[in-house]
Coordinates of C-alpha atoms and ligand atoms in Angstrom, one line a residue:
M1 CA -18.0 -9.7 17.5
R2 CA -19.6 -8.7 14.7
V3 CA -16.7 -7.2 12.2
C4 CA -16.7 -4.9 9.3
V5 CA -14.0 -5.0 6.6
V6 CA -13.7 -2.6 4.3
G7 CA -12.3 -3.8 0.8
A8 CA -11.5 -7.1 -0.6
G9 CA -7.6 -6.8 -1.5
A10 CA -5.6 -8.6 -0.3
A11 CA -5.4 -6.9 3.0
G12 CA -9.1 -7.4 3.5
L13 CA -9.0 -11.0 2.5
C14 CA -6.2 -11.4 5.1
A15 CA -8.0 -9.7 8.0
A16 CA -11.5 -11.9 6.7
R17 CA -9.1 -15.7 6.9
H18 CA -8.1 -14.7 10.4
L19 CA -11.2 -13.3 11.8
L20 CA -13.4 -16.2 10.0
V21 CA -11.6 -19.0 12.3
E22 CA -11.3 -16.5 15.6
P23 CA -14.1 -18.4 18.2
C24 CA -14.8 -14.6 19.4
V25 CA -15.8 -13.2 16.0
T26 CA -19.5 -14.0 15.4
H27 CA -19.9 -12.2 11.8
V28 CA -17.9 -10.7 9.3
D29 CA -18.8 -8.8 6.4
V30 CA -16.2 -7.7 3.5
L31 CA -17.7 -4.4 1.8
E32 CA -15.9 -4.1 -2.1
Q33 CA -17.1 -1.4 -3.9
T34 CA -16.2 -3.2 -7.5
S35 CA -17.5 -6.8 -8.4
Q36 CA -14.2 -8.6 -8.2
L37 CA -11.7 -9.4 -5.4
G38 CA -8.2 -8.4 -5.7
G39 CA -8.0 -4.6 -5.3
T40 CA -4.5 -3.3 -7.2
W41 CA -3.8 -6.7 -8.8
V42 CA -7.6 -6.4 -10.9
Y43 CA -6.3 -4.7 -14.6
T44 CA -9.0 -3.5 -16.7
E45 CA -8.4 -1.4 -19.6
T46 CA -11.1 1.7 -18.0
T47 CA -9.4 5.1 -16.3
G48 CA -11.5 7.8 -14.7
Y49 CA -14.6 6.5 -13.7
D50 CA -16.6 3.3 -13.5
D51 CA -20.4 2.1 -14.6
F52 CA -21.4 3.6 -11.0
G53 CA -19.9 6.7 -11.1
L54 CA -16.9 5.9 -8.7
P55 CA -13.4 6.9 -9.4
I56 CA -11.4 3.4 -10.9
H57 CA -9.5 2.1 -8.1
T58 CA -6.8 0.0 -9.7
S59 CA -3.6 1.5 -10.9
M60 CA -2.4 -1.5 -12.7
Y61 CA -0.9 -1.6 -16.0
K62 CA -0.6 -4.5 -18.9
S63 CA 2.7 -5.0 -18.7
L64 CA 3.4 -5.2 -14.6
R65 CA 5.5 -7.5 -13.0
T66 CA 6.0 -7.8 -9.2
N67 CA 8.5 -5.8 -8.2
L68 CA 9.4 -8.5 -5.3
P69 CA 10.4 -12.1 -5.9
K70 CA 7.0 -14.2 -5.3
E71 CA 9.3 -15.9 -2.6
V72 CA 8.2 -13.0 -0.3
M73 CA 5.5 -12.0 -1.9
G74 CA 2.9 -14.9 -0.5
F75 CA 1.5 -14.9 2.9
P76 CA 3.3 -17.0 5.8
D77 CA 0.3 -19.3 5.9
F78 CA -0.1 -19.4 2.5
P79 CA 2.9 -19.1 -0.5
V80 CA 3.1 -18.2 -3.5
P81 CA 3.3 -21.5 -5.6
E82 CA 6.2 -23.1 -6.6
S83 CA 6.9 -22.0 -10.4
E84 CA 10.2 -21.1 -13.2
K85 CA 10.3 -17.5 -12.3
S86 CA 10.2 -15.2 -9.2
Y87 CA 9.1 -12.2 -10.6
L88 CA 5.0 -12.7 -11.6
P89 CA 2.7 -11.0 -14.0
A90 CA 0.1 -9.4 -12.3
K91 CA -2.7 -12.1 -13.2
D92 CA -0.5 -14.6 -11.5
M93 CA -0.8 -12.5 -8.3
L94 CA -4.2 -12.0 -8.6
A95 CA -5.2 -15.4 -9.2
F96 CA -2.8 -16.7 -6.0
L97 CA -5.3 -13.9 -4.2
Q98 CA -8.5 -15.8 -5.7
S99 CA -7.0 -19.0 -4.4
Y100 CA -6.3 -17.8 -1.2
A101 CA -9.6 -16.4 -0.9
E102 CA -11.5 -19.6 -2.0
K103 CA -9.0 -22.0 0.4
H104 CA -10.2 -20.0 3.7
G105 CA -13.8 -19.6 2.7
V106 CA -13.5 -15.9 2.3
T107 CA -15.7 -15.3 -0.9
E108 CA -18.9 -16.1 0.3
H109 CA -18.7 -13.2 3.1
I110 CA -17.5 -10.5 0.4
K111 CA -20.7 -8.3 -0.2
F112 CA -19.5 -7.1 -4.0
K113 CA -20.5 -3.6 -5.3
H114 CA -21.3 -2.6 -1.7
H115 CA -19.6 1.0 -1.3
V116 CA -19.3 2.0 1.8
Q117 CA -20.1 6.0 2.3
L118 CA -19.7 6.5 6.2
I119 CA -18.2 5.1 9.3
K120 CA -18.8 6.7 12.6
P121 CA -19.2 5.8 16.2
K122 CA -22.5 5.0 17.2
Q123 CA -24.1 7.9 19.0
G124 CA -25.3 7.2 22.7
A125 CA -24.2 3.8 22.9
T126 CA -22.8 2.6 26.2
A127 CA -19.7 0.2 24.7
E128 CA -18.3 1.6 21.5
L129 CA -20.3 0.6 18.5
W130 CA -20.1 1.6 15.1
D131 CA -22.4 2.5 12.1
V132 CA -21.2 1.8 8.9
T133 CA -23.6 3.2 5.5
Y134 CA -23.0 1.3 2.6
K135 CA -24.8 1.6 -0.9
N136 CA -25.5 -1.8 -2.9
L137 CA -24.4 -0.3 -6.1
I138 CA -27.3 -2.6 -8.0
T139 CA -30.2 -1.7 -6.2
G140 CA -29.2 1.5 -5.1
V141 CA -30.5 0.8 -1.9
T142 CA -28.4 2.9 1.0
E143 CA -28.5 0.8 4.3
T144 CA -26.5 1.1 7.5
K145 CA -25.8 -1.5 10.3
E146 CA -24.2 -1.7 13.6
Y147 CA -20.4 -3.3 13.9
D148 CA -18.5 -3.7 17.0
Y149 CA -15.3 -3.8 14.8
I150 CA -14.0 -2.0 11.5
F151 CA -10.9 -2.9 9.7
V152 CA -10.0 -0.2 7.4
C153 CA -8.4 -2.2 4.3
N154 CA -9.2 0.3 1.5
G155 CA -5.8 0.3 0.1
H156 CA -3.6 3.4 -0.8
Y157 CA -2.3 3.1 -4.5
N158 CA -5.8 5.0 -6.1
T159 CA -6.0 8.7 -5.0
P160 CA -3.1 10.5 -7.0
F161 CA -0.6 12.6 -5.4
I162 CA -0.1 15.6 -7.9
P163 CA 3.0 17.7 -6.7
D164 CA 2.8 21.2 -6.8
I165 CA 5.2 22.4 -10.0
P166 CA 5.1 25.8 -10.9
G167 CA 3.5 25.9 -14.2
L168 CA 2.0 22.5 -13.9
K169 CA -1.7 24.2 -14.4
Q170 CA -1.0 26.1 -17.5
F171 CA 1.5 23.4 -19.6
Q172 CA 0.2 23.3 -23.0
G173 CA 0.5 19.5 -23.4
D174 CA -1.0 16.8 -22.0
V175 CA -0.7 15.8 -18.2
M176 CA -1.4 12.4 -16.5
H177 CA -0.8 10.1 -13.3
S178 CA 0.6 6.6 -13.8
H179 CA -2.8 5.9 -12.0
D180 CA -3.8 6.3 -15.7
Y181 CA -1.3 4.6 -17.4
R182 CA -2.1 1.0 -19.0
V183 CA -0.4 0.4 -22.4
P184 CA 2.6 2.6 -23.6
D185 CA 1.3 3.4 -27.0
I186 CA -0.2 6.6 -26.2
F187 CA 3.1 8.1 -25.9
E188 CA 3.8 7.3 -29.6
G189 CA 6.3 9.5 -31.0
K190 CA 6.0 11.8 -27.9
K191 CA 8.6 13.8 -25.8
V192 CA 7.4 12.5 -22.1
L193 CA 8.8 14.2 -18.7
V194 CA 8.5 11.7 -16.2
V195 CA 8.8 12.7 -12.8
G196 CA 9.6 10.8 -10.4
G197 CA 11.8 7.7 -9.3
G198 CA 9.9 5.0 -7.5
P199 CA 8.9 2.0 -8.4
S200 CA 6.2 2.8 -11.1
G201 CA 8.1 5.7 -12.5
M202 CA 11.4 3.7 -13.4
D203 CA 9.7 1.1 -14.7
I204 CA 6.8 2.6 -17.1
A205 CA 9.7 5.2 -18.2
L206 CA 11.9 2.4 -19.3
E207 CA 8.3 0.8 -20.7
I208 CA 7.5 3.9 -22.8
T209 CA 11.0 4.3 -24.2
S210 CA 10.4 1.9 -27.1
V211 CA 7.5 4.1 -28.6
T212 CA 8.4 7.6 -27.6
E213 CA 11.2 10.0 -29.3
K214 CA 12.5 10.8 -26.2
V215 CA 11.7 10.4 -22.0
I216 CA 13.4 12.6 -19.8
L217 CA 13.3 10.9 -16.1
S218 CA 13.2 13.3 -13.7
H219 CA 14.0 12.4 -9.9
H220 CA 15.8 12.3 -6.9
V221 CA 17.1 9.0 -6.3
K222 CA 20.6 9.0 -5.6
E223 CA 21.6 5.3 -6.1
V224 CA 20.6 4.2 -9.6
G225 CA 22.9 2.2 -11.5
S226 CA 20.8 1.2 -14.4
V227 CA 21.9 1.7 -17.9
F228 CA 18.9 2.9 -19.6
P229 CA 18.5 3.0 -23.7
S230 CA 19.7 6.0 -25.5
N231 CA 16.4 7.9 -25.8
L232 CA 15.9 8.3 -21.9
T233 CA 18.0 11.0 -20.1
Q234 CA 18.0 11.1 -16.4
K235 CA 17.6 14.6 -14.8
P236 CA 17.3 16.3 -11.6
D237 CA 13.8 17.3 -10.3
V238 CA 11.6 19.5 -12.0
E239 CA 11.9 23.4 -11.1
K240 CA 9.3 24.9 -13.2
L241 CA 7.2 24.7 -16.2
D242 CA 6.6 27.3 -18.7
G243 CA 4.9 26.9 -21.8
N244 CA 5.8 23.6 -23.2
T245 CA 9.5 23.7 -21.5
A246 CA 10.7 21.9 -18.1
Y247 CA 13.4 23.4 -16.2
F248 CA 15.7 21.3 -14.1
K249 CA 17.4 21.9 -10.6
D250 CA 20.8 21.7 -12.7
G251 CA 19.9 24.7 -15.0
T252 CA 19.4 22.8 -17.9
Q253 CA 15.6 23.0 -19.7
E254 CA 14.1 20.7 -21.9
E255 CA 11.1 21.0 -24.2
V256 CA 8.0 18.3 -23.9
D257 CA 4.9 17.2 -25.2
V258 CA 3.3 15.2 -22.1
V259 CA 4.3 15.6 -18.6
F260 CA 3.5 12.2 -17.0
L261 CA 3.2 12.1 -13.3
C262 CA 4.9 8.8 -11.5
T263 CA 4.6 10.6 -8.4
G264 CA 2.8 8.5 -6.2
Y265 CA -0.4 8.3 -4.2
Q266 CA -2.4 9.8 -1.0
Y267 CA -4.0 7.9 1.4
N268 CA -7.4 8.5 1.4
F269 CA -10.1 7.6 3.7
P270 CA -13.3 9.7 2.5
F271 CA -16.1 7.5 4.5
L272 CA -14.4 7.9 7.7
H273 CA -16.6 10.5 9.7
E274 CA -14.5 13.2 11.3
S275 CA -15.4 11.7 15.0
C276 CA -13.2 8.5 14.1
N277 CA -10.5 11.0 14.8
I278 CA -8.0 10.2 12.3
V279 CA -6.5 13.1 10.2
V280 CA -4.4 12.6 7.1
E281 CA -2.1 15.5 6.5
D282 CA 1.0 15.2 3.9
N283 CA 0.4 11.9 3.6
C284 CA 0.7 11.1 7.4
V285 CA -2.3 9.2 8.8
E286 CA -2.5 9.6 12.5
P287 CA -2.8 8.9 15.5
L288 CA -2.0 5.7 14.4
Y289 CA -0.4 2.7 17.5
K290 CA 2.0 0.9 15.5
H291 CA 0.2 2.2 12.2
V292 CA -2.5 -0.2 13.0
V293 CA -4.6 0.9 16.3
N294 CA -6.7 3.7 15.6
V295 CA -5.6 5.7 19.2
Q296 CA -8.7 7.5 20.0
H297 CA -11.2 4.2 19.0
P298 CA -9.2 1.4 19.3
T299 CA -11.7 -1.3 17.9
M300 CA -10.8 0.2 14.7
C301 CA -7.7 -0.8 13.1
F302 CA -5.7 0.2 10.0
I303 CA -4.2 -3.2 7.3
G304 CA -1.7 -2.0 5.0
V305 CA -0.8 1.3 5.7
P306 CA 3.3 0.8 5.7
Y307 CA 5.0 1.3 2.7
Y308 CA 8.1 -0.8 1.8
V309 CA 7.3 -3.7 3.3
C310 CA 6.6 -7.2 2.1
A311 CA 3.2 -6.3 2.0
F312 CA 1.1 -9.5 2.5
S313 CA 3.5 -11.0 5.2
M314 CA 3.2 -7.4 7.1
F315 CA -0.6 -7.2 6.2
D316 CA -1.1 -11.1 7.9
L317 CA 1.1 -10.2 11.1
Q318 CA -0.7 -6.6 11.3
V319 CA -4.0 -8.8 11.3
R320 CA -2.8 -11.6 14.0
Y321 CA -1.5 -8.8 16.1
Y322 CA -5.0 -7.0 16.3
V323 CA -7.0 -10.1 16.2
R324 CA -5.4 -11.0 19.2
S325 CA -6.1 -8.0 20.9
M326 CA -9.6 -8.6 20.1
N327 CA -9.5 -12.0 21.6
G328 CA -7.6 -10.7 24.9
T329 CA -4.6 -12.7 24.5
F330 CA -2.9 -9.7 25.2
K331 CA -3.8 -5.9 26.5
L332 CA -3.3 -2.8 24.2
P333 CA -1.9 0.0 26.1
T334 CA -4.1 2.7 27.3
P335 CA -5.0 5.6 24.1
N336 CA -2.9 7.8 26.4
E337 CA 0.2 5.5 26.3
M338 CA -0.2 4.6 22.8
M339 CA -0.6 8.1 22.0
R340 CA 2.5 9.0 23.4
H341 CA 4.0 6.0 21.8
W342 CA 2.9 7.6 18.6
E343 CA 4.1 10.8 19.5
E344 CA 7.6 9.2 20.3
E345 CA 7.9 7.2 17.2
K346 CA 7.5 10.3 15.0
I347 CA 9.9 12.4 17.2
D348 CA 12.4 9.1 17.0
R349 CA 11.9 9.2 13.0
A350 CA 12.4 12.8 12.3
S351 CA 15.5 12.7 14.4
R352 CA 16.6 10.2 11.8
G353 CA 15.8 12.2 8.5
F354 CA 12.7 10.9 7.4
T355 CA 10.1 13.8 6.4
R356 CA 6.3 14.0 8.1
R357 CA 5.2 12.6 4.5
Q358 CA 7.6 9.3 5.1
A359 CA 5.4 9.0 8.5
H360 CA 5.2 5.2 7.3
M361 CA 7.5 4.2 5.1
M362 CA 9.6 1.1 6.7
G363 CA 12.2 -0.3 4.1
P364 CA 15.1 -0.4 6.6
D365 CA 13.2 -0.3 9.9
Q366 CA 10.4 -3.3 8.7
G367 CA 12.5 -5.8 10.3
E368 CA 12.4 -3.9 13.7
Y369 CA 8.5 -3.0 13.1
Y370 CA 7.7 -6.6 12.4
I371 CA 9.6 -8.4 15.5
S372 CA 7.6 -5.2 17.7
L373 CA 4.5 -6.5 16.5
S374 CA 4.8 -10.3 17.2
V375 CA 6.8 -9.5 20.7
E376 CA 4.1 -7.5 22.2
S377 CA 1.3 -9.7 20.6
G378 CA 3.0 -13.0 21.5
T379 CA 2.3 -14.2 17.7
D380 CA 4.6 -15.7 15.5
P381 CA 7.2 -13.8 14.0
L382 CA 7.9 -13.4 10.4
P383 CA 10.9 -15.3 9.0
P384 CA 13.8 -12.3 9.0
V385 CA 15.3 -13.9 5.6
I386 CA 12.1 -11.8 3.8
T387 CA 13.4 -8.7 5.0
A388 CA 16.6 -9.6 3.6
V389 CA 15.1 -10.5 0.3
H390 CA 13.4 -7.6 0.0
N391 CA 16.3 -5.4 0.7
H392 CA 18.3 -6.8 -1.5
S393 CA 15.7 -7.5 -4.7
S394 CA 15.4 -3.2 -4.2
Q395 CA 19.0 -3.1 -4.6
K396 CA 18.7 -5.0 -7.6
F397 CA 16.1 -2.8 -8.5
L398 CA 18.0 0.3 -8.8
D399 CA 21.5 -1.6 -10.3
N400 CA 19.7 -3.2 -13.2
I401 CA 16.4 -2.1 -13.7
A402 CA 16.2 -3.6 -17.2
G403 CA 17.6 -7.1 -16.2
Y404 CA 16.8 -7.6 -12.4
R405 CA 13.6 -9.4 -13.0
N406 CA 15.4 -12.6 -14.6
D407 CA 16.9 -13.1 -11.0
V408 CA 15.9 -16.3 -9.3
Y409 CA 15.4 -17.1 -5.7
K410 CA 15.3 -19.8 -3.7
I411 CA 14.4 -19.2 0.0
I412 CA 17.0 -20.3 2.3
D413 CA 16.7 -19.0 6.3
D414 CA 20.1 -18.2 7.5
E415 CA 19.4 -15.0 8.5
N416 CA 18.7 -16.0 12.2
F417 CA 21.3 -14.3 13.6
I418 CA 19.6 -10.6 12.3
Y419 CA 16.5 -12.3 13.9
S420 CA 18.2 -12.3 17.4
Q421 CA 20.2 -9.4 17.4
L422 CA 16.9 -7.1 16.7
Q423 CA 14.8 -8.9 19.3
E424 CA 17.8 -8.4 22.0
K425 CA 17.7 -4.5 20.5
Y426 CA 13.9 -4.6 21.0
Y427 CA 14.0 -6.3 24.2
A428 CA 16.7 -3.4 25.3
S429 CA 14.7 -0.4 24.2
L430 CA 11.4 -2.0 26.2
A431 CA 13.7 -1.9 29.7
Ligands
FAD1 P1 -5.8 -3.1 -2.6 O1 -5.3 -3.9 -3.1 O2 -6.1 -1.4 -2.9 O3 -7.9 -3.1 -2.2 C1 -8.8 -2.0 -1.6 C2 -9.6 -2.6 -2.0 O4 -10.8 -1.8 -1.1 C3 -10.0 -2.2 -3.6 O5 -10.8 -3.3 -4.2 C4 -11.1 -1.5 -3.2 O6 -12.0 -1.1 -4.3 C5 -11.9 -1.6 -2.0 N1 -12.5 0.0 -1.5 C6 -11.9 0.8 -1.4 N2 -12.8 2.0 -0.9 C7 -13.9 1.5 -0.8 C8 -15.1 1.9 -0.1 N3 -15.5 2.9 0.3 N4 -16.0 0.7 0.0 C9 -15.7 -0.6 -0.2 N5 -14.5 -0.8 -0.9 C10 -13.8 0.0 -1.1 N6 3.0 -4.7 -3.7 C11 3.9 -5.8 -3.6 O7 4.4 -6.4 -2.3 N7 4.3 -6.3 -4.9 C12 4.4 -5.2 -6.1 O8 4.9 -5.8 -7.0 C13 3.5 -4.6 -6.0 N8 3.0 -3.9 -7.6 C14 2.7 -2.6 -7.5 C15 1.9 -2.1 -8.5 C16 1.4 -1.3 -8.6 C17 1.2 -0.5 -10.1 C18 0.3 -0.6 -8.0 C19 -0.6 0.2 -7.6 C20 0.8 -1.4 -6.3 C21 1.8 -2.4 -6.4 N9 2.0 -3.3 -5.3 C22 3.0 -3.9 -5.1 C23 1.6 -2.4 -3.9 C24 0.0 -3.4 -3.8 O9 -1.0 -2.7 -4.2 C25 -0.1 -4.0 -2.3 O10 0.8 -5.0 -2.2 C26 -1.6 -4.9 -1.8 O11 -2.1 -5.4 -3.0 C27 -2.2 -3.7 -1.6 O12 -3.5 -4.3 -1.2 P2 -4.7 -3.7 -0.3 O13 -5.5 -4.6 0.3 O14 -4.4 -3.1 0.9 O15 -5.2 -2.4 -1.1

């Protein structure tokens, strides 16, 4: 089997790490458009476009420290090394990924500065094969190569989501997205409206209070208990902008110089030909079985789609799950069955109040999701304690955003009861 992995971020590296030791796999190419591995964790001052005219991929800002403790940031077979602190700077995570790739001999399989332009099922082939067209950015030469399997690992924190706020297009001040944020200095002395209360919105809003005249943080997160500096005011959702005035849902208004959108990102697979039968609408990527398998072309998988997860651990589990389907350890359901499963999952999520935009949000569902992947494929489960730590850290983030990174975790796996309860529930649902 010849496998093409798109992207050398944490997900692509993890895919290659497992594929390279898999006897049924004869060839692995990791195609990476930039000159470095690490994806999100590579910091660059440059915003906009790179030297080859491609949009800058990374959204990393200079001061970033992880929003999860390192104890749950590693891979199950390659933990982040011991150190005093739990919440690490981005450069440490990048170094960690570099050592992971070196240790597992992945680096020599990465074709850097290779931009994947098109992936489509090969026409007229008897078995399913893929044509991957990529451009060597150094030579300018475009090539098409045939593969048996595709791992889509291109990340989903790089294409900004711009909300439809009435008056935004006509706004007279500056408008920027957190994708282009690097350092706070650009906001010196300004009145900044930060839109969005996700991890980036909260973190950056707090960081820029050191230089701004005023920060107005507009969001609809209910449980924020954190105390912010006196020049930061929290507001509900912004309803409209008119001239330089922002109007909020509670009837109040504020004059602002900058609208700073921390409104998240969109899934984007510009290289997938429509015959791959993957549609992205309102941030729902479908149809995917278990958020991994392309239902209509099961020799294509997606690693890393779910969010609010222990990312690297989940990548590892998704890869092990899928590789076991490749080598015949277990058999994926038929496309019809996978489609039915996906439709049922959507109905179940909707009945529990998830919107379509939250189709891949795990959060409270993550433990059960991990179990379902390990049970179906018979691969080792993830330690349930990581889910507990994820939930604990996420709550601490809301309670004390300025101080929660001072916490130090020690992993003691005393959560097995949660695991067995969930496992029983999962078996019951199968019956
Ligand atoms: P990426 O890291 O985005 O890698 C994708 C790779 O694919 C890139 O190298 C890109 O260049 C390449 N690529 C894309 N398109 C093509 C193409 N057409 N051809 C060739 N190559 C291509 N997660 C945490 O767990 N903890 C955190 O604290 C945390 N903090 C974060 C902070 C920020 C600011 C952001 C944006 C994200 C953060 N995340 C965090 C999420 C983080 O993105 C994931 O943990 C993880 O690193 C994503 O890995 P990935 O491989 O899926 O994607």
